[in-house]
Amino acid sequence: MLSLEQRRNIDNYGNRNGMVNVAFVSGIARNISPNRRSGFIQQTRNLNQLIPFITEGDDFVPAWVTEGNVVKIIARVNGRIGKPANPDDPKSVAIRDTTLRAMRFEQPSVLEMPPEAAWQMSPPKGAPVSEETPGEGNYGAPFSKGSNEVRIAGWVAGVFFRKAGVPGPDGKKPSGCLHVLIQQTKNPDEAIPVRIYGKLSQEHENHIKLGSPVLIQQGEFRIDVKETGVVGADGVAEVTKYAFIKSPGLHVANRSHINEQHDWAVEIALRGKALRDAKAKGGAAPAAPLAPAERPALKIVADPEAQAEAPTRQALDEEEQAAIAAATAELGGGKTPVAVG
């Protein structure tokens, strides 16, 4: 566990492999596991949006962190690839996910809690709902991101842009989204999935390349929730879920954000250049679309450790699958097609 003395200097804990990596998340403690190695943090009444965490190394959740107490965690962000939805199906797609590894637990200040408006938002129909809130009071500074702040730096290891789609059955039109993989270790499976939404997402795609050193300095840890179409007898819709980092944009990283050089980062840049050269000469063949992945039905479970460790998935349309396959090829292949979270 991170000591108070170490806590005073972010250089002691705010990086991984020589690159910025730290998250600060505050809210209400929920479902602490019996072995006190994992749990959730609640920031809204929608229980589908509970943020899971796992303790770092051999650490345990402190005894004072109990159900319903407010808590702040200082954590490290790790990327991962889950198992395919159907291991026996070679076309089954594994989904990129990310986890929070808690290094320290603290009592949050009133400015570090989710703002009061977050607890007043109405959850979507079919979502499991909690009526419990932190209590009366204007907790959290309005429009502040202090309750959910992620900073990471690393090397761009995969990119694809999802165009804005047509309205779905719910009438909602998906916005354009840039998916970026940020790599901090030699293992590409540990790359962290980042999303940038909005009008500037495609502009960002036009200005980054594989191997670019980038910084996320205003990221948020988010949970993507997709309904499966199945509703339980209790009226709660079954969903699939996985975590990602949402960011308003990408910044250029400098030596204070990435202070170590790595051969694998150079390899990513060289691979990207080779792919661009091949494409310019007309030698790059388009990736074949893949069949949609299966989507297991998941609910909030009693064991947060199982949920925190379990990969979550969603089905993707053929256009997205083709982009995913291309991004996987840029990462140097892989036995399993990988959906960039």
Short mmCIF file of C-alpha atoms in Angstrom, two decimals:
data_model
loop_
_atom_site.label_atom_id
_atom_site.label_comp_id
_atom_site.label_asym_id
_atom_site.label_seq_id
_atom_site.Cartn_x
_atom_site.Cartn_y
_atom_site.Cartn_z
CA MET A 1 0.00 0.00 0.00
CA LEU A 2 1.23 3.45 -0.88
CA SER A 3 2.49 5.21 2.24
CA LEU A 4 1.56 8.77 3.22
CA GLU A 5 5.16 9.86 2.64
CA GLN A 6 5.17 8.32 -0.84
CA ARG A 7 1.76 9.90 -1.50
CA ARG A 8 3.23 13.40 -1.12
CA ASN A 9 5.35 13.01 -4.26
CA ILE A 10 3.46 11.86 -7.35
CA ASP A 11 6.75 10.80 -8.94
CA ASN A 12 6.79 7.92 -6.43
CA TYR A 13 3.61 6.34 -7.76
CA GLY A 14 2.21 8.24 -10.75
CA ASN A 15 3.94 6.31 -13.52
CA ARG A 16 4.31 2.87 -15.02
CA ASN A 17 7.38 1.78 -16.93
CA GLY A 18 8.57 5.38 -17.03
CA MET A 19 5.24 6.77 -18.32
CA VAL A 20 2.54 8.78 -16.57
CA ASN A 21 -0.17 6.47 -15.21
CA VAL A 22 -2.42 7.47 -12.33
CA ALA A 23 -6.15 7.71 -11.58
CA PHE A 24 -8.09 9.42 -8.78
CA VAL A 25 -11.67 8.18 -8.27
CA SER A 26 -14.05 9.15 -5.44
CA GLY A 27 -17.54 8.02 -4.49
CA ILE A 28 -19.44 5.55 -2.31
CA ALA A 29 -17.83 2.18 -1.51
CA ARG A 30 -19.95 -0.75 -2.67
CA ASN A 31 -19.73 -4.55 -2.54
CA ILE A 32 -16.30 -4.90 -0.97
CA SER A 33 -15.36 -8.54 -1.52
CA PRO A 34 -15.08 -10.88 1.52
CA ASN A 35 -11.32 -11.23 0.97
CA ARG A 36 -11.05 -7.41 0.77
CA ARG A 37 -9.15 -7.50 -2.50
CA SER A 38 -11.72 -5.73 -4.68
CA GLY A 39 -14.86 -3.63 -4.73
CA PHE A 40 -16.78 -0.91 -6.52
CA ILE A 41 -17.17 2.85 -6.36
CA GLN A 42 -20.60 4.37 -6.96
CA GLN A 43 -20.81 7.81 -8.57
CA THR A 44 -24.44 7.86 -9.76
CA ARG A 45 -27.71 6.12 -8.90
CA ASN A 46 -27.29 3.86 -11.95
CA LEU A 47 -25.70 0.68 -10.61
CA ASN A 48 -24.65 -0.37 -14.11
CA GLN A 49 -22.09 2.42 -13.86
CA LEU A 50 -20.37 1.13 -10.72
CA ILE A 51 -16.61 1.47 -11.18
CA PRO A 52 -14.75 -1.76 -10.27
CA PHE A 53 -11.31 -1.81 -8.71
CA ILE A 54 -8.80 -4.42 -7.60
CA THR A 55 -6.07 -3.89 -5.03
CA GLU A 56 -2.49 -3.66 -6.25
CA GLY A 57 -0.21 -6.63 -5.55
CA ASP A 58 -0.87 -8.25 -2.17
CA ASP A 59 -2.65 -5.22 -0.71
CA PHE A 60 -6.08 -5.29 0.95
CA VAL A 61 -8.90 -2.79 1.20
CA PRO A 62 -8.47 -1.02 4.59
CA ALA A 63 -10.90 -1.97 7.37
CA TRP A 64 -12.39 1.54 7.50
CA VAL A 65 -13.64 1.22 3.90
CA THR A 66 -17.04 -0.37 4.42
CA GLU A 67 -20.33 -0.53 2.53
CA GLY A 68 -21.77 2.95 2.06
CA ASN A 69 -18.70 4.89 3.22
CA VAL A 70 -17.32 7.59 0.96
CA VAL A 71 -13.83 6.81 -0.31
CA LYS A 72 -11.18 8.03 -2.72
CA ILE A 73 -8.77 5.65 -4.41
CA ILE A 74 -5.45 6.39 -6.04
CA ALA A 75 -5.00 3.76 -8.71
CA ARG A 76 -3.03 2.62 -11.71
CA VAL A 77 -4.73 1.92 -15.04
CA ASN A 78 -4.00 -1.42 -16.71
CA GLY A 79 -5.18 -2.54 -20.13
CA ARG A 80 -6.04 -6.14 -20.94
CA ILE A 81 -7.73 -8.44 -23.45
CA GLY A 82 -10.48 -10.71 -22.22
CA LYS A 83 -11.17 -14.23 -23.44
CA PRO A 84 -13.41 -14.59 -26.51
CA ALA A 85 -17.12 -14.83 -25.78
CA ASN A 86 -17.06 -18.32 -27.30
CA PRO A 87 -13.56 -19.88 -27.09
CA ASP A 88 -14.63 -22.68 -29.46
CA ASP A 89 -15.56 -20.20 -32.21
CA PRO A 90 -12.50 -18.89 -34.12
CA LYS A 91 -14.53 -15.83 -35.17
CA SER A 92 -15.50 -14.94 -31.62
CA VAL A 93 -14.00 -11.56 -30.75
CA ALA A 94 -12.20 -10.71 -27.53
CA ILE A 95 -12.82 -7.21 -26.24
CA ARG A 96 -10.19 -4.82 -24.93
CA ASP A 97 -10.88 -3.68 -21.39
CA THR A 98 -9.15 -1.75 -18.65
CA THR A 99 -8.92 -2.09 -14.88
CA LEU A 100 -8.11 0.08 -11.88
CA ARG A 101 -5.44 -1.25 -9.51
CA ALA A 102 -5.90 0.63 -6.24
CA MET A 103 -2.66 1.70 -4.52
CA ARG A 104 -4.10 3.87 -1.73
CA PHE A 105 -7.45 4.61 -0.07
CA GLU A 106 -8.25 8.04 1.34
CA GLN A 107 -11.10 10.13 2.68
CA PRO A 108 -12.17 12.45 -0.15
CA SER A 109 -12.70 16.16 0.28
CA VAL A 110 -16.09 17.65 -0.56
CA LEU A 111 -14.59 18.99 -3.79
CA GLU A 112 -13.44 15.52 -4.83
CA MET A 113 -16.86 13.89 -4.62
CA PRO A 114 -19.19 13.60 -7.64
CA PRO A 115 -21.30 16.78 -7.88
CA GLU A 116 -24.80 16.70 -6.41
CA ALA A 117 -26.32 16.86 -9.90
CA ALA A 118 -24.81 13.45 -10.69
CA TRP A 119 -26.97 11.83 -8.00
CA GLN A 120 -30.10 13.57 -9.29
CA MET A 121 -29.85 12.19 -12.83
CA SER A 122 -32.53 9.64 -13.75
CA PRO A 123 -31.06 6.25 -14.75
CA PRO A 124 -32.26 4.74 -18.04
CA LYS A 125 -35.24 2.43 -18.02
CA GLY A 126 -34.32 -1.11 -16.98
CA ALA A 127 -31.15 -0.11 -15.14
CA PRO A 128 -30.67 -1.27 -11.53
CA VAL A 129 -31.10 1.79 -9.32
CA SER A 130 -29.79 2.79 -5.90
CA GLU A 131 -31.76 5.30 -3.88
CA GLU A 132 -28.85 5.90 -1.53
CA THR A 133 -26.75 9.05 -2.03
CA PRO A 134 -23.93 10.64 -0.01
CA GLY A 135 -26.52 12.76 1.81
CA GLU A 136 -27.70 16.34 1.68
CA GLY A 137 -25.17 18.92 0.58
CA ASN A 138 -23.63 20.29 -2.55
CA TYR A 139 -20.81 17.78 -2.74
CA GLY A 140 -18.35 18.18 -5.55
CA ALA A 141 -17.59 21.36 -7.42
CA PRO A 142 -20.06 21.88 -10.30
CA PHE A 143 -18.64 20.73 -13.65
CA SER A 144 -15.53 19.47 -11.84
CA LYS A 145 -13.82 16.26 -12.95
CA GLY A 146 -12.09 15.86 -9.59
CA SER A 147 -14.08 12.75 -8.70
CA ASN A 148 -12.91 10.83 -11.78
CA GLU A 149 -9.53 11.84 -13.15
CA VAL A 150 -7.16 9.74 -15.24
CA ARG A 151 -3.74 10.72 -16.58
CA ILE A 152 -1.75 8.40 -18.82
CA ALA A 153 1.05 8.78 -21.36
CA GLY A 154 2.42 6.28 -23.82
CA TRP A 155 2.83 5.32 -27.45
CA VAL A 156 0.00 5.09 -29.97
CA ALA A 157 -0.25 1.39 -30.84
CA GLY A 158 -3.56 1.24 -32.68
CA VAL A 159 -6.09 3.68 -34.17
CA PHE A 160 -9.42 3.51 -35.89
CA PHE A 161 -12.24 5.97 -36.42
CA ARG A 162 -15.90 5.00 -36.10
CA LYS A 163 -18.10 7.23 -38.20
CA ALA A 164 -21.33 8.69 -36.84
CA GLY A 165 -24.11 6.18 -37.45
CA VAL A 166 -27.76 6.24 -38.35
CA PRO A 167 -30.34 6.45 -35.54
CA GLY A 168 -30.98 3.11 -33.82
CA PRO A 169 -34.27 1.66 -32.53
CA ASP A 170 -34.04 4.00 -29.54
CA GLY A 171 -33.79 7.01 -31.87
CA LYS A 172 -30.25 7.80 -30.77
CA LYS A 173 -27.59 8.50 -33.38
CA PRO A 174 -24.11 7.26 -32.43
CA SER A 175 -21.56 10.04 -32.59
CA GLY A 176 -18.23 9.76 -34.31
CA CYS A 177 -15.58 8.23 -32.09
CA LEU A 178 -11.82 7.82 -32.35
CA HIS A 179 -10.50 4.64 -30.70
CA VAL A 180 -6.84 4.77 -29.69
CA LEU A 181 -4.64 2.17 -28.03
CA ILE A 182 -1.95 3.60 -25.76
CA GLN A 183 0.84 1.16 -25.03
CA GLN A 184 3.06 1.33 -21.93
CA THR A 185 4.66 -2.11 -21.89
CA LYS A 186 6.20 -4.48 -24.41
CA ASN A 187 3.07 -6.64 -24.33
CA PRO A 188 0.51 -5.14 -26.79
CA ASP A 189 -2.30 -6.99 -25.00
CA GLU A 190 -1.82 -4.53 -22.12
CA ALA A 191 -2.46 -1.43 -24.25
CA ILE A 192 -5.05 0.91 -22.72
CA PRO A 193 -8.22 1.64 -24.75
CA VAL A 194 -9.02 5.35 -25.06
CA ARG A 195 -11.96 7.01 -26.80
CA ILE A 196 -12.39 10.54 -28.11
CA TYR A 197 -15.92 11.57 -29.08
CA GLY A 198 -17.27 14.57 -30.91
CA LYS A 199 -16.41 16.84 -33.81
CA LEU A 200 -12.66 16.83 -33.18
CA SER A 201 -12.34 13.05 -33.07
CA GLN A 202 -11.65 12.68 -36.80
CA GLU A 203 -9.26 15.64 -36.74
CA HIS A 204 -7.25 13.83 -34.09
CA GLU A 205 -7.10 10.76 -36.33
CA ASN A 206 -5.60 12.87 -39.10
CA HIS A 207 -2.79 14.09 -36.87
CA ILE A 208 -1.56 10.99 -35.05
CA LYS A 209 0.45 7.99 -36.22
CA LEU A 210 1.48 4.64 -34.83
CA GLY A 211 4.36 5.24 -32.46
CA SER A 212 3.38 8.82 -31.61
CA PRO A 213 4.10 9.77 -27.95
CA VAL A 214 0.83 11.09 -26.49
CA LEU A 215 -0.58 12.27 -23.17
CA ILE A 216 -4.10 11.96 -21.77
CA GLN A 217 -4.30 14.59 -19.05
CA GLN A 218 -8.08 14.96 -18.60
CA GLY A 219 -9.27 11.38 -18.93
CA GLU A 220 -12.17 9.71 -17.16
CA PHE A 221 -12.68 6.05 -16.29
CA ARG A 222 -15.96 5.07 -17.97
CA ILE A 223 -18.15 1.97 -18.28
CA ASP A 224 -19.72 1.20 -21.65
CA VAL A 225 -23.09 -0.50 -21.08
CA LYS A 226 -25.04 -2.24 -23.84
CA GLU A 227 -28.40 -3.93 -23.29
CA THR A 228 -28.72 -7.48 -24.62
CA GLY A 229 -32.48 -7.18 -25.13
CA VAL A 230 -33.26 -9.56 -22.29
CA VAL A 231 -35.19 -8.22 -19.28
CA GLY A 232 -35.37 -10.19 -16.05
CA ALA A 233 -38.47 -10.85 -13.97
CA ASP A 234 -37.38 -8.01 -11.70
CA GLY A 235 -37.54 -5.58 -14.62
CA VAL A 236 -33.77 -5.16 -14.75
CA ALA A 237 -32.31 -5.34 -18.25
CA GLU A 238 -29.34 -7.65 -18.76
CA VAL A 239 -26.30 -5.91 -20.16
CA THR A 240 -22.74 -6.34 -21.32
CA LYS A 241 -20.15 -3.96 -19.92
CA TYR A 242 -16.52 -3.03 -20.32
CA ALA A 243 -14.33 -0.18 -19.20
CA PHE A 244 -12.40 2.40 -21.20
CA ILE A 245 -10.80 5.83 -20.78
CA LYS A 246 -12.73 8.77 -22.20
CA SER A 247 -10.73 11.87 -23.13
CA PRO A 248 -11.55 15.20 -24.80
CA GLY A 249 -8.35 14.96 -26.84
CA LEU A 250 -4.71 13.95 -27.12
CA HIS A 251 -1.69 16.02 -26.11
CA VAL A 252 1.90 15.62 -27.23
CA ALA A 253 3.92 13.89 -24.52
CA ASN A 254 7.36 15.21 -23.58
CA ARG A 255 10.21 13.86 -21.46
CA SER A 256 8.43 14.65 -18.21
CA HIS A 257 5.59 12.32 -19.28
CA ILE A 258 7.68 9.56 -20.88
CA ASN A 259 11.13 9.41 -19.34
CA GLU A 260 12.32 6.05 -20.63
CA GLN A 261 13.05 4.87 -24.17
CA HIS A 262 11.94 1.40 -25.29
CA ASP A 263 12.89 -0.67 -28.33
CA TRP A 264 9.31 -1.92 -28.71
CA ALA A 265 8.09 1.68 -29.11
CA VAL A 266 10.53 2.17 -31.98
CA GLU A 267 9.24 -1.04 -33.54
CA ILE A 268 5.66 0.27 -33.40
CA ALA A 269 6.71 3.46 -35.21
CA LEU A 270 8.63 1.52 -37.87
CA ARG A 271 5.71 -0.84 -38.37
CA GLY A 272 3.37 2.11 -38.80
CA LYS A 273 5.66 3.70 -41.38
CA ALA A 274 5.87 0.42 -43.31
CA LEU A 275 2.08 0.11 -43.38
CA ARG A 276 1.67 3.69 -44.57
CA ASP A 277 4.27 3.19 -47.30
CA ALA A 278 2.53 -0.01 -48.43
CA LYS A 279 -0.83 1.74 -48.49
CA ALA A 280 0.61 4.63 -50.51
CA LYS A 281 1.86 2.11 -53.10
CA GLY A 282 -1.50 0.36 -53.20
CA GLY A 283 -0.17 -2.80 -51.61
CA ALA A 284 -2.32 -2.91 -48.50
CA ALA A 285 -5.34 -5.18 -48.90
CA PRO A 286 -8.51 -4.28 -46.97
CA ALA A 287 -9.27 -6.46 -43.99
CA ALA A 288 -12.15 -8.92 -44.36
CA PRO A 289 -15.15 -8.29 -42.10
CA LEU A 290 -15.61 -10.67 -39.18
CA ALA A 291 -18.79 -12.19 -37.85
CA PRO A 292 -20.27 -10.35 -34.82
CA ALA A 293 -19.19 -11.63 -31.43
CA GLU A 294 -21.57 -13.36 -29.10
CA ARG A 295 -22.78 -11.27 -26.17
CA PRO A 296 -23.20 -13.08 -22.85
CA ALA A 297 -25.90 -11.69 -20.58
CA LEU A 298 -24.43 -10.16 -17.43
CA LYS A 299 -25.96 -8.51 -14.39
CA ILE A 300 -24.49 -6.79 -11.37
CA VAL A 301 -23.07 -9.68 -9.38
CA ALA A 302 -22.58 -10.11 -5.67
CA ASP A 303 -18.87 -10.87 -6.05
CA PRO A 304 -17.17 -7.69 -7.32
CA GLU A 305 -13.85 -9.48 -7.70
CA ALA A 306 -15.39 -11.87 -10.19
CA GLN A 307 -16.96 -8.99 -12.10
CA ALA A 308 -13.80 -6.90 -11.97
CA GLU A 309 -11.75 -9.77 -13.40
CA ALA A 310 -14.34 -11.02 -15.90
CA PRO A 311 -14.02 -9.60 -19.42
CA THR A 312 -17.12 -7.94 -20.83
CA ARG A 313 -18.08 -7.79 -24.48
CA GLN A 314 -20.38 -6.32 -27.08
CA ALA A 315 -21.29 -7.27 -30.62
CA LEU A 316 -19.89 -5.06 -33.35
CA ASP A 317 -21.17 -4.49 -36.85
CA GLU A 318 -19.18 -5.51 -39.92
CA GLU A 319 -17.82 -2.02 -40.59
CA GLU A 320 -16.40 -1.80 -37.07
CA GLN A 321 -15.04 -5.34 -37.28
CA ALA A 322 -13.14 -4.48 -40.45
CA ALA A 323 -11.61 -1.45 -38.75
CA ILE A 324 -10.76 -3.57 -35.72
CA ALA A 325 -9.05 -6.18 -37.86
CA ALA A 326 -6.99 -3.45 -39.51
CA ALA A 327 -6.00 -2.03 -36.12
CA THR A 328 -5.02 -5.52 -34.96
CA ALA A 329 -2.86 -5.95 -38.05
CA GLU A 330 -1.08 -2.69 -37.20
CA LEU A 331 -0.30 -4.13 -33.79
CA GLY A 332 1.58 -6.96 -35.46
CA GLY A 333 -1.13 -9.57 -35.73
CA GLY A 334 -2.40 -11.78 -32.96
CA LYS A 335 -4.16 -15.12 -32.93
CA THR A 336 -7.48 -13.61 -31.94
CA PRO A 337 -9.17 -10.66 -33.65
CA VAL A 338 -9.26 -7.91 -31.06
CA ALA A 339 -11.92 -5.28 -30.58
CA VAL A 340 -10.27 -2.02 -29.61
CA GLY A 341 -12.32 -0.94 -26.61
#
